[in-house]
Amino acid sequence: MALVEVRGLRKTFGPVVAVADVSFEIKEGHCTALLGPNGAGKSTILNILAGLLPATAGTVRFEGLAEGADHRSLIGYLPQQVALFGWMTGLEYVRMAGELTGLDRPAADLRARELIGLLGLEAAQNRRIGGYSGGMKQRIGLCQALVNRPRLVILDEPVSGLDPVGRRELLDLLKQLKSESTILFSTHVLPDAEELSDDILIVRAGAIVIDSSLTALRARYERPIVELELDDEATAGSWLETLASRGVKGEHRGAVIRWKFETSAAMRAGAADVYASAASRPEGVRRIELGQTSLEDMFLEAVRQ
Amino acid sequence: MKRWLVLFRKELLESWRTSRWLWVPLVFAVLGALQPLTSHFMPQILEAAGGLPEGAVIEIPPPTPGAAIAASLNQIGTLGLLVLALVGMGAIAGERNAGTAALILVKPVSRPAYLLAKWAAYNLLMLAALILGQAAAWYYTDLLIGPVPASDLVASTLIFALWLSLVLTILLAFGTVMRSPIAVAAATIGVVIALAALAALPGEAMAWNPARLAGLAALRLTTGASDGVILPVITAVAAIVALIGAASVALRLRPMIA
Ligand SMILES: Nc1ncnc2c1ncn2[C@@H]1O[C@H](COP(=O)(O)OP(=O)(O)O)[C@@H](O)[C@H]1O
Ligand SMILES: [Mg+2]
């Protein structure tokens, strides 16, 4: 059964409906992405799951717990804006977080050092958090979320505020984390979701519009393609006829032509034609590429208002 | 209980690291010492100011030892109270705005534990500062003016501590329902001024008013009597308990996210 079952969740702030009748499940051991544009309601959903916001309506049920029971000891939570006590050291903070989850001091200390080591913060562990960089604070935030070995780790836009290097490092850390915990994280960009998650929930304007595994999404929306980039846009028109006899319609955007196929066998045959034309025709060709359509089109379609 | 202790230690460490444990007792000590010192040296101060015409004799009766300490207590009750309000105004509202409260309350800790840890830490700070201020006042009074019975000193400290404790409780309670720390301090001081103004009304109607405690602490020092202290002690304790309860409920009802 699912680790968490959310049914009919609704949250309004006065006249604003932030979350409207949302239901989904989080499967044990899976990494689930809550994907949607800014303002879609991701943080609101996660805050309700974390027990920080009361829902207007609906239920959240954890496996093995009564409906509405206090599940805070089962979760770890990293908010969108990590706010830590600047006057504390990193080690003190994580240790305190451990003690607050019920560990005694020696156990909390041990666990805090273990996590800080894992996240590569030993050198800074005895310095005040006030002097940390954004990436370091994010890591301490992750440490405090993991300190109780939670059954569900909730991460609100864990990589959004980071620079490219910090983002890469954290993504790699989360990939490691994936193998040992159930994760629910939010993001507004598709590549993060594609990189980390098993399941994807796409949220738009407070409602879930797509609830699927990444594999199923790929199977449903990904198609093999051949792409051709020309030197000169003007010749694109005549190139488009290349595969017309096979009934494959191409599209061109500027000097880039794309043919989309239903099966990879059809794609391979089409590609052979394109290669052959490229060898025999006089126009300059920059690249020929075989690949898959990205989920980007599907995502944009799903979240378009 | 154990988690309460973790939060209490966090509060103490915070007030230590942010130097509250230095400044608040220091202010109270200065306020305590200043009164006996100035009243003792007033003739010299006036002379040094050179304002007295030749031959003029001004008799300033030296205060009794009890009155000197009572005057110190009066200073602590205004300036000291203001310092406490400024120091404690962000205790909850500040943590809510910063988002640090959310990260604490997402752990399996109870709202009352979160609140009581702060309550205990701020009361401890207040008590230490008040004792230091009273000790400073007593030391200089004893040295320069005359002895004060220890029992009066202790009794007045306890009575006054209860009043300041109520003020701190009001401060924390406002913190659970207001967003701006400045508003929390202003609301608290407003309530204190209103209570004190009512307490100054003559007669029995205000016999229950906890703001009377400030005057009763001073009265104990000047006269050695503590008549009429029971009623305001009862209301103060009841108000503290009720406010903590109400604030716990408010913490549960109002989301603690920024
Ligand atoms: N405390 C609040 N008061 C009023 N409106 C809010 C509050 N929190 C969120 N909202 C509104 O709810 C919607 C969803 O917000 P949020 O959950 O933060 O979205 P996301 O995290 O997906 O960017 C937005 O329209 C936002 O303005
Ligand atoms: Mg958000």
Coordinates of C-alpha atoms and ligand atoms in Angstrom, one line a residue:
Chain A
M1 CA 0.0 0.0 0.0
A2 CA 1.0 3.6 -0.4
L3 CA 3.0 5.3 2.3
V4 CA 0.8 8.4 2.2
E5 CA -2.7 8.8 0.9
V6 CA -4.0 12.3 0.3
R7 CA -7.7 12.6 -0.4
G8 CA -9.7 15.6 -1.5
L9 CA -7.2 18.1 -0.1
R10 CA -8.3 21.7 -0.3
K11 CA -6.8 25.0 1.0
T12 CA -8.1 28.4 0.6
F13 CA -6.6 31.7 1.8
G14 CA -9.7 34.0 2.0
P15 CA -10.9 34.2 -1.6
V16 CA -7.7 32.6 -3.0
V17 CA -8.0 28.9 -3.7
A18 CA -4.4 27.7 -3.4
V19 CA -5.2 24.0 -3.5
A20 CA -8.5 22.6 -5.0
D21 CA -9.5 19.1 -4.3
V22 CA -6.2 17.3 -4.7
S23 CA -5.8 13.5 -4.3
F24 CA -2.7 11.4 -4.8
E25 CA -0.6 8.7 -3.2
I26 CA 3.1 8.5 -2.4
K27 CA 4.5 5.0 -2.8
E28 CA 7.1 3.7 -0.4
G29 CA 10.6 3.9 -1.7
H30 CA 9.7 6.1 -4.7
C31 CA 10.9 9.6 -5.4
T32 CA 7.9 11.7 -6.4
A33 CA 8.2 15.1 -8.0
L34 CA 5.5 17.8 -7.5
L35 CA 6.0 19.7 -10.7
G36 CA 4.4 23.0 -11.6
P37 CA 4.9 26.7 -12.3
N38 CA 5.2 29.3 -9.5
G39 CA 2.0 29.8 -7.7
A40 CA 0.6 26.4 -8.6
G41 CA 0.2 25.4 -5.0
K42 CA 3.2 23.2 -4.5
S43 CA 4.4 24.8 -1.3
T44 CA 0.9 24.8 0.1
I45 CA 0.5 21.1 -0.5
L46 CA 3.9 20.3 1.1
N47 CA 3.2 22.5 4.1
I48 CA 0.0 20.8 4.7
L49 CA 1.8 17.4 4.5
A50 CA 4.4 18.7 6.9
G51 CA 1.8 19.6 9.4
L52 CA 2.5 23.3 9.3
L53 CA -0.7 24.4 7.6
P54 CA -4.2 23.1 8.5
A55 CA -6.1 22.0 5.4
T56 CA -9.4 23.6 4.7
A57 CA -10.8 20.2 3.7
G58 CA -9.5 16.7 2.9
T59 CA -7.4 14.1 4.6
V60 CA -3.8 13.0 4.8
R61 CA -3.3 9.5 6.0
F62 CA 0.1 7.9 6.7
E63 CA 0.5 4.1 6.6
G64 CA 0.1 2.6 10.0
L65 CA -1.3 5.8 11.5
A66 CA -4.9 6.9 12.2
E67 CA -6.2 9.6 9.9
G68 CA -5.1 13.0 11.1
A69 CA -2.7 11.5 13.7
D70 CA 0.5 13.4 14.4
H71 CA 3.0 12.1 11.8
R72 CA 5.7 14.6 12.4
S73 CA 8.1 12.0 13.8
L74 CA 7.9 10.1 10.4
I75 CA 8.9 13.0 8.2
G76 CA 11.8 15.3 7.4
Y77 CA 11.0 18.6 5.9
L78 CA 13.1 21.1 4.0
P79 CA 11.2 24.4 3.3
Q80 CA 11.6 26.5 0.2
Q81 CA 13.4 29.2 2.2
V82 CA 15.7 27.5 4.7
A83 CA 15.7 29.6 7.8
L84 CA 18.2 28.5 10.5
F85 CA 19.4 30.2 13.6
G86 CA 22.5 32.2 12.4
W87 CA 23.9 32.3 15.9
M88 CA 24.2 28.5 16.1
T89 CA 26.9 26.4 14.5
G90 CA 25.9 23.8 11.9
L91 CA 26.7 20.9 14.2
E92 CA 24.7 22.5 17.1
Y93 CA 21.7 23.0 14.8
V94 CA 21.6 19.4 13.4
R95 CA 22.2 18.0 16.9
M96 CA 19.3 20.1 18.3
A97 CA 17.1 18.9 15.4
G98 CA 18.0 15.3 16.3
E99 CA 17.1 15.9 20.0
L100 CA 13.8 17.4 19.0
T101 CA 12.9 14.3 17.2
G102 CA 13.5 12.3 20.3
L103 CA 17.1 11.1 20.1
D104 CA 19.2 11.5 23.2
R105 CA 22.1 13.8 23.1
P106 CA 24.9 11.3 22.3
A107 CA 22.8 9.7 19.6
A108 CA 21.9 13.0 18.2
D109 CA 25.5 14.1 18.2
L110 CA 26.6 10.9 16.4
R111 CA 23.9 11.2 13.8
A112 CA 24.5 14.9 13.2
R113 CA 28.2 14.3 12.6
E114 CA 27.5 11.4 10.3
L115 CA 25.2 13.5 8.2
I116 CA 27.4 16.5 8.2
G117 CA 30.2 14.2 7.0
L118 CA 28.0 12.8 4.3
L119 CA 27.2 16.3 3.0
G120 CA 30.8 17.4 3.2
L121 CA 30.4 20.1 5.8
E122 CA 32.9 18.9 8.5
A123 CA 35.2 21.8 7.9
A124 CA 32.4 24.3 8.7
Q125 CA 30.5 22.4 11.3
N126 CA 31.8 24.5 14.2
R127 CA 31.3 27.8 12.6
R128 CA 28.2 29.9 13.0
I129 CA 25.5 29.3 10.4
G130 CA 25.2 33.1 9.9
G131 CA 28.5 33.0 8.0
Y132 CA 27.5 30.1 5.7
S133 CA 26.8 30.3 2.0
G134 CA 23.3 29.6 0.6
G135 CA 24.5 26.1 -0.5
M136 CA 25.9 25.3 2.9
K137 CA 22.6 26.4 4.6
Q138 CA 20.7 24.2 2.2
R139 CA 22.9 21.3 3.2
I140 CA 22.4 21.9 6.9
G141 CA 18.7 22.1 6.1
L142 CA 18.9 18.7 4.4
C143 CA 20.8 17.3 7.4
Q144 CA 18.1 18.5 9.9
A145 CA 15.5 17.0 7.6
L146 CA 17.2 13.6 7.5
V147 CA 18.3 13.5 11.2
N148 CA 15.5 11.1 12.3
R149 CA 15.8 8.8 9.3
P150 CA 12.4 9.9 8.2
R151 CA 10.1 7.5 6.3
L152 CA 9.1 10.5 4.1
V153 CA 11.5 13.3 3.1
I154 CA 9.6 16.4 2.0
L155 CA 11.8 18.9 0.0
D156 CA 10.3 22.2 -1.2
E157 CA 12.2 23.4 -4.3
P158 CA 15.5 22.0 -2.9
V159 CA 17.7 23.2 -5.8
S160 CA 15.9 26.3 -7.1
G161 CA 17.9 28.9 -5.1
L162 CA 21.3 27.4 -5.9
D163 CA 24.0 28.4 -8.4
P164 CA 24.7 25.8 -11.2
V165 CA 27.5 24.1 -9.2
G166 CA 25.6 23.9 -6.0
R167 CA 22.6 22.7 -7.9
R168 CA 24.5 19.9 -9.5
E169 CA 26.1 18.8 -6.2
L170 CA 22.7 18.8 -4.5
L171 CA 21.1 16.8 -7.3
D172 CA 23.8 14.2 -7.0
L173 CA 23.3 14.0 -3.3
L174 CA 19.5 13.6 -3.7
K175 CA 20.2 10.8 -6.2
Q176 CA 22.1 9.0 -3.5
L177 CA 19.4 9.7 -0.9
K178 CA 16.8 8.3 -3.3
S179 CA 18.0 4.7 -2.8
E180 CA 17.3 4.8 0.9
S181 CA 14.3 6.9 1.4
T182 CA 10.9 7.9 0.1
I183 CA 11.1 11.4 -1.2
L184 CA 8.6 14.0 -2.2
F185 CA 10.0 17.1 -3.7
S186 CA 8.7 20.1 -5.6
T187 CA 10.3 21.9 -8.5
H188 CA 9.2 24.2 -11.2
V189 CA 11.5 22.9 -13.9
L190 CA 11.0 19.6 -15.7
P191 CA 14.7 18.5 -16.0
D192 CA 15.0 18.2 -12.2
A193 CA 11.9 16.1 -12.1
E194 CA 13.1 14.0 -15.0
E195 CA 16.5 13.5 -13.4
L196 CA 15.3 12.4 -9.9
S197 CA 11.9 11.1 -9.8
D198 CA 10.0 7.8 -10.3
D199 CA 6.6 9.5 -10.2
I200 CA 5.5 12.9 -11.4
L201 CA 2.6 14.9 -10.2
I202 CA 2.0 18.0 -12.3
V203 CA 0.1 20.7 -10.6
R204 CA -1.6 23.6 -12.2
A205 CA -3.6 26.3 -10.4
G206 CA -4.1 24.1 -7.4
A207 CA -5.1 21.0 -9.2
I208 CA -3.2 17.9 -10.2
V209 CA -3.4 17.6 -14.0
I210 CA -1.0 14.7 -14.5
D211 CA -0.3 11.8 -12.1
S212 CA 1.9 9.2 -13.6
S213 CA 5.2 7.4 -13.4
L214 CA 8.0 8.9 -15.4
T215 CA 8.3 5.7 -17.4
A216 CA 4.7 5.8 -18.4
L217 CA 5.0 9.5 -19.3
R218 CA 7.9 8.7 -21.5
A219 CA 6.1 5.9 -23.1
R220 CA 3.2 8.0 -23.7
Y221 CA 4.8 11.2 -24.9
E222 CA 8.2 10.5 -26.1
R223 CA 8.6 9.8 -29.8
P224 CA 11.7 9.1 -31.9
I225 CA 12.8 12.0 -34.1
V226 CA 15.3 12.9 -36.7
E227 CA 16.6 16.5 -36.7
L228 CA 18.5 18.2 -39.4
E229 CA 20.1 21.6 -39.2
L230 CA 20.9 23.4 -42.4
D231 CA 23.2 26.2 -43.3
D232 CA 20.5 28.1 -45.1
E233 CA 16.9 28.4 -44.0
A234 CA 15.8 29.0 -47.5
T235 CA 16.4 25.5 -48.6
A236 CA 14.3 24.0 -45.8
G237 CA 11.2 23.8 -48.0
S238 CA 12.6 21.4 -50.5
W239 CA 14.1 19.3 -47.7
L240 CA 10.7 18.8 -46.2
E241 CA 9.7 16.8 -49.2
T242 CA 12.4 14.2 -48.6
L243 CA 10.3 11.9 -46.4
A244 CA 6.9 13.0 -47.8
S245 CA 6.7 9.8 -49.9
R246 CA 6.8 7.7 -46.8
G247 CA 3.9 9.7 -45.3
V248 CA 6.1 11.3 -42.6
K249 CA 5.5 15.0 -42.3
G250 CA 8.3 17.2 -41.1
E251 CA 8.2 20.6 -39.5
H252 CA 10.7 23.3 -39.6
R253 CA 11.6 26.1 -37.3
G254 CA 14.1 28.3 -38.9
A255 CA 16.9 26.1 -40.3
V256 CA 16.1 23.2 -38.1
I257 CA 13.8 20.5 -39.5
R258 CA 12.3 17.8 -37.3
W259 CA 10.6 14.5 -38.4
K260 CA 8.6 12.7 -35.7
F261 CA 8.0 8.9 -35.9
E262 CA 5.7 6.5 -34.2
T263 CA 8.2 3.6 -33.9
S264 CA 12.0 3.5 -33.8
A265 CA 12.0 1.2 -36.8
A266 CA 10.2 3.8 -38.8
M267 CA 12.7 6.4 -37.5
R268 CA 15.7 4.3 -38.6
A269 CA 14.3 4.0 -42.1
G270 CA 13.6 7.7 -42.2
A271 CA 17.0 8.5 -41.0
A272 CA 18.6 6.4 -43.8
D273 CA 16.7 8.5 -46.3
V274 CA 17.8 11.8 -44.7
Y275 CA 21.4 10.6 -44.7
A276 CA 21.2 9.6 -48.3
S277 CA 19.7 12.9 -49.3
A278 CA 22.4 14.8 -47.3
A279 CA 25.1 12.9 -49.2
S280 CA 23.6 13.6 -52.7
R281 CA 22.2 17.2 -52.3
P282 CA 24.3 20.3 -52.7
E283 CA 23.0 22.3 -49.7
G284 CA 25.3 22.6 -46.7
V285 CA 24.2 20.5 -43.6
R286 CA 25.3 21.4 -40.1
R287 CA 24.1 18.4 -38.2
I288 CA 21.9 15.4 -38.4
E289 CA 20.6 14.1 -35.1
L290 CA 18.6 11.1 -34.0
G291 CA 16.8 11.3 -30.6
Q292 CA 13.6 11.5 -28.6
T293 CA 11.2 14.4 -28.2
S294 CA 11.6 15.7 -24.7
L295 CA 8.7 15.8 -22.2
E296 CA 9.0 19.6 -22.3
D297 CA 6.2 19.9 -24.9
M298 CA 4.0 17.7 -22.8
F299 CA 4.8 19.7 -19.6
L300 CA 4.2 23.1 -21.3
E301 CA 0.9 21.8 -22.7
A302 CA -0.2 20.5 -19.3
V303 CA 0.5 23.7 -17.4
R304 CA -0.7 26.1 -20.0
Q305 CA -3.6 28.0 -18.6
Chain B
M1 CA 9.7 17.2 29.1
K2 CA 12.9 16.2 27.4
R3 CA 12.1 18.1 24.3
W4 CA 11.1 21.1 26.3
L5 CA 14.5 21.0 27.9
V6 CA 16.2 21.0 24.4
L7 CA 14.2 24.1 23.5
F8 CA 14.9 25.7 26.8
R9 CA 18.7 25.1 26.3
K10 CA 18.4 26.6 22.8
E11 CA 16.7 29.7 24.2
L12 CA 19.4 30.1 26.9
L13 CA 22.2 29.6 24.3
E14 CA 20.5 32.2 22.0
S15 CA 20.3 34.8 24.7
W16 CA 23.8 34.1 25.7
R17 CA 25.2 34.3 22.1
T18 CA 23.2 37.4 21.3
S19 CA 24.6 39.1 24.5
R20 CA 21.2 39.5 26.1
W21 CA 22.7 37.9 29.2
L22 CA 25.2 40.7 29.3
W23 CA 23.1 43.8 28.5
V24 CA 19.9 43.1 30.4
P25 CA 21.5 42.4 33.8
L26 CA 23.9 45.3 33.2
V27 CA 21.0 47.8 32.5
F28 CA 19.2 46.5 35.6
A29 CA 22.4 46.8 37.7
V30 CA 23.0 50.4 36.6
L31 CA 19.4 51.3 37.2
G32 CA 19.6 49.8 40.7
A33 CA 22.9 51.4 41.6
L34 CA 22.1 54.9 40.2
Q35 CA 19.3 55.8 42.6
P36 CA 21.2 55.5 45.9
L37 CA 24.3 57.0 44.4
T38 CA 22.5 60.1 43.0
S39 CA 20.5 60.7 46.2
H40 CA 23.6 60.4 48.3
F41 CA 25.7 62.6 46.1
M42 CA 23.0 65.1 45.2
P43 CA 24.4 68.0 47.4
Q44 CA 27.8 67.6 45.7
I45 CA 26.2 67.3 42.3
L46 CA 24.3 70.5 42.8
E47 CA 27.4 72.2 44.1
A48 CA 29.5 71.1 41.2
A49 CA 26.8 72.4 38.9
G50 CA 27.5 75.7 40.6
G51 CA 23.9 76.8 40.5
L52 CA 23.5 77.7 44.1
P53 CA 23.8 81.4 45.0
E54 CA 26.1 82.4 47.9
G55 CA 24.5 81.8 51.3
A56 CA 21.6 79.8 50.0
V57 CA 21.0 76.7 52.1
I58 CA 18.9 74.0 50.6
E59 CA 18.0 71.2 52.8
I60 CA 17.5 68.0 50.9
P61 CA 16.4 65.4 53.4
P62 CA 18.3 62.2 52.7
P63 CA 15.9 59.4 51.7
T64 CA 15.4 56.5 54.1
P65 CA 17.3 53.4 53.0
G66 CA 14.0 51.7 52.0
A67 CA 12.9 54.7 49.9
A68 CA 16.2 54.7 48.1
I69 CA 15.7 51.1 47.0
A70 CA 12.1 51.7 46.2
A71 CA 13.1 54.5 43.9
S72 CA 15.5 52.1 42.1
L73 CA 12.7 49.6 41.7
N74 CA 10.6 52.3 40.2
Q75 CA 13.3 52.9 37.6
I76 CA 13.5 49.2 36.8
G77 CA 9.8 49.1 36.5
T78 CA 9.9 51.7 33.7
L79 CA 13.3 51.6 31.9
G80 CA 14.0 48.0 32.8
L81 CA 10.6 46.9 31.7
L82 CA 11.1 48.7 28.4
V83 CA 14.4 46.9 27.9
L84 CA 12.7 43.6 28.5
A85 CA 10.0 44.4 26.0
L86 CA 12.5 45.3 23.3
V87 CA 14.6 42.2 24.0
G88 CA 11.6 39.8 24.0
M89 CA 9.4 41.3 21.4
G90 CA 10.8 39.1 18.6
A91 CA 10.8 35.9 20.6
I92 CA 7.9 34.5 18.7
A93 CA 6.9 37.0 16.0
G94 CA 10.5 37.3 14.9
E95 CA 10.9 33.5 14.6
R96 CA 7.7 33.2 12.7
N97 CA 8.7 35.9 10.2
A98 CA 12.2 34.5 9.7
G99 CA 10.8 31.0 9.1
T100 CA 12.9 29.5 11.9
A101 CA 9.8 28.6 13.9
A102 CA 8.4 26.5 11.1
L103 CA 11.6 24.3 11.2
I104 CA 11.2 23.8 14.9
L105 CA 7.5 23.1 14.9
V106 CA 7.7 20.6 12.1
K107 CA 9.6 18.4 14.6
P108 CA 7.5 16.4 17.0
V109 CA 7.4 19.1 19.7
S110 CA 4.3 20.4 21.3
R111 CA 3.2 24.0 21.0
P112 CA 3.1 24.5 24.8
A113 CA 6.7 23.1 25.0
Y114 CA 7.8 25.7 22.4
L115 CA 6.1 28.5 24.3
L116 CA 7.1 27.4 27.8
A117 CA 10.7 27.1 26.8
K118 CA 10.7 30.7 25.8
W119 CA 8.7 31.7 28.9
A120 CA 11.1 30.0 31.2
A121 CA 14.2 31.4 29.5
Y122 CA 12.9 35.0 29.5
N123 CA 11.8 34.8 33.1
L124 CA 15.1 33.4 34.2
L125 CA 16.9 36.3 32.4
M126 CA 14.5 38.8 34.0
L127 CA 14.9 37.2 37.5
A128 CA 18.7 37.3 37.2
A129 CA 18.7 40.9 36.1
L130 CA 16.2 41.9 38.8
I131 CA 18.2 40.2 41.5
L132 CA 21.4 41.9 40.2
G133 CA 19.6 45.3 40.1
Q134 CA 18.3 44.8 43.6
A135 CA 21.7 43.7 44.9
A136 CA 23.3 46.8 43.4
A137 CA 20.7 49.0 44.9
W138 CA 21.0 47.3 48.3
Y139 CA 24.8 47.4 48.2
Y140 CA 25.1 51.2 47.6
T141 CA 22.2 52.0 49.9
D142 CA 23.7 50.0 52.7
L143 CA 27.1 51.7 52.0
L144 CA 25.9 55.2 51.7
I145 CA 22.5 55.6 53.4
G146 CA 21.8 52.8 55.8
P147 CA 20.7 49.2 56.3
V148 CA 17.6 47.7 54.8
P149 CA 16.1 44.5 56.4
A150 CA 16.9 41.5 54.1
S151 CA 13.4 40.2 54.4
D152 CA 12.0 43.4 52.9
L153 CA 14.5 43.2 50.1
V154 CA 13.7 39.6 49.3
A155 CA 9.9 40.1 49.6
S156 CA 9.9 43.2 47.4
T157 CA 12.1 41.4 44.8
L158 CA 9.6 38.5 44.7
I159 CA 6.6 40.7 44.4
F160 CA 8.2 42.8 41.7
A161 CA 9.4 39.7 39.8
L162 CA 5.8 38.4 39.6
W163 CA 4.7 41.7 38.0
L164 CA 7.6 41.6 35.4
S165 CA 6.8 37.9 34.8
L166 CA 3.2 38.9 33.9
V167 CA 4.5 41.5 31.6
L168 CA 6.8 39.0 29.9
T169 CA 3.8 36.6 29.5
I170 CA 1.7 39.3 27.9
L171 CA 4.7 40.0 25.6
L172 CA 4.9 36.3 24.5
A173 CA 1.1 36.0 24.2
F174 CA 1.0 39.0 21.8
G175 CA 3.8 37.4 19.9
T176 CA 1.6 34.5 19.0
V177 CA -1.1 36.7 17.4
M178 CA 0.9 39.6 15.9
R179 CA 3.3 39.6 13.0
S180 CA 5.4 42.6 13.8
P181 CA 7.7 42.5 16.8
I182 CA 7.4 46.3 17.2
A183 CA 3.7 46.0 17.4
V184 CA 4.1 43.2 20.0
A185 CA 6.2 45.6 22.1
A186 CA 3.9 48.5 21.6
A187 CA 0.8 46.5 22.5
T188 CA 2.4 45.1 25.6
I189 CA 3.5 48.5 26.8
G190 CA 0.1 49.8 26.0
V191 CA -1.5 47.2 28.2
V192 CA 1.1 47.9 31.0
I193 CA 0.4 51.6 30.9
A194 CA -3.4 51.0 31.0
L195 CA -3.1 48.6 33.9
A196 CA -0.8 50.9 35.8
A197 CA -3.1 53.9 35.2
L198 CA -6.1 51.9 36.5
A199 CA -4.0 50.6 39.4
A200 CA -3.3 54.2 40.4
L201 CA -7.0 54.9 41.0
P202 CA -7.7 55.2 44.7
G203 CA -9.9 52.8 46.6
E204 CA -10.7 49.1 46.7
A205 CA -12.0 48.8 43.1
M206 CA -8.5 48.2 41.8
A207 CA -7.4 46.0 44.6
W208 CA -7.1 43.0 42.2
N209 CA -5.1 44.9 39.6
P210 CA -1.8 43.1 39.1
A211 CA -0.1 46.4 38.3
R212 CA -0.5 47.2 42.0
L213 CA 2.3 44.7 42.6
A214 CA 4.9 47.3 41.5
G215 CA 3.7 49.8 44.1
L216 CA 3.3 47.1 46.7
A217 CA 6.9 46.0 46.2
A218 CA 8.0 49.6 46.9
L219 CA 5.6 49.9 49.8
R220 CA 7.1 46.8 51.4
L221 CA 10.5 48.5 51.2
T222 CA 9.4 51.9 52.6
T223 CA 7.1 50.6 55.3
G224 CA 7.9 46.9 55.8
A225 CA 4.2 46.1 55.3
S226 CA 2.7 43.9 52.6
D227 CA -1.0 44.5 53.1
G228 CA -3.2 43.9 50.1
V229 CA -0.6 41.9 48.2
I230 CA -2.7 38.6 48.1
L231 CA -5.3 39.7 45.7
P232 CA -3.0 41.0 42.9
V233 CA -0.8 38.0 43.4
I234 CA -3.7 35.8 42.7
T235 CA -4.8 37.7 39.6
A236 CA -1.3 37.8 38.3
V237 CA -0.7 34.1 38.6
A238 CA -4.1 33.4 37.2
A239 CA -3.5 35.7 34.3
I240 CA -0.1 34.1 33.6
V241 CA -1.6 30.6 33.5
A242 CA -4.6 31.8 31.3
L243 CA -2.3 33.7 28.9
I244 CA 0.0 30.7 28.4
G245 CA -3.0 28.6 27.7
A246 CA -4.5 31.1 25.3
A247 CA -1.1 31.6 23.5
S248 CA -0.7 27.8 23.1
V249 CA -4.1 27.6 21.4
A250 CA -3.2 30.6 19.3
L251 CA 0.0 28.9 18.2
R252 CA -2.0 25.9 17.1
L253 CA -4.6 27.9 15.2
R254 CA -2.3 30.4 13.5
P255 CA 0.1 28.7 11.0
M256 CA 3.7 29.3 12.0
I257 CA 5.0 29.7 8.5
A258 CA 6.3 33.0 7.1
Ligands
LIG1 N1 -0.4 32.6 3.3 C1 -1.0 32.9 2.1 N2 -2.0 33.8 2.0 C2 -2.6 34.1 0.9 N3 -2.4 33.4 -0.3 C3 -1.4 32.5 -0.3 C4 -0.7 32.2 0.9 N4 0.2 31.2 0.6 C5 0.0 30.9 -0.7 N5 -0.9 31.7 -1.2 C6 -1.4 31.7 -2.6 O1 -1.6 30.3 -3.0 C7 -1.2 30.0 -4.3 C8 -0.2 28.9 -4.2 O2 1.0 29.3 -3.6 P1 2.2 28.3 -3.3 O3 1.7 27.0 -2.7 O4 3.3 29.0 -2.6 O5 2.7 28.0 -4.8 P2 4.0 27.3 -5.4 O6 4.8 26.8 -4.2 O7 3.6 26.3 -6.3 O8 4.8 28.4 -6.0 C9 -0.6 31.3 -4.8 O9 -1.5 31.9 -5.6 C10 -0.3 32.1 -3.6 O10 -0.4 33.5 -3.9
MG2 MG 6.7 27.3 -3.5

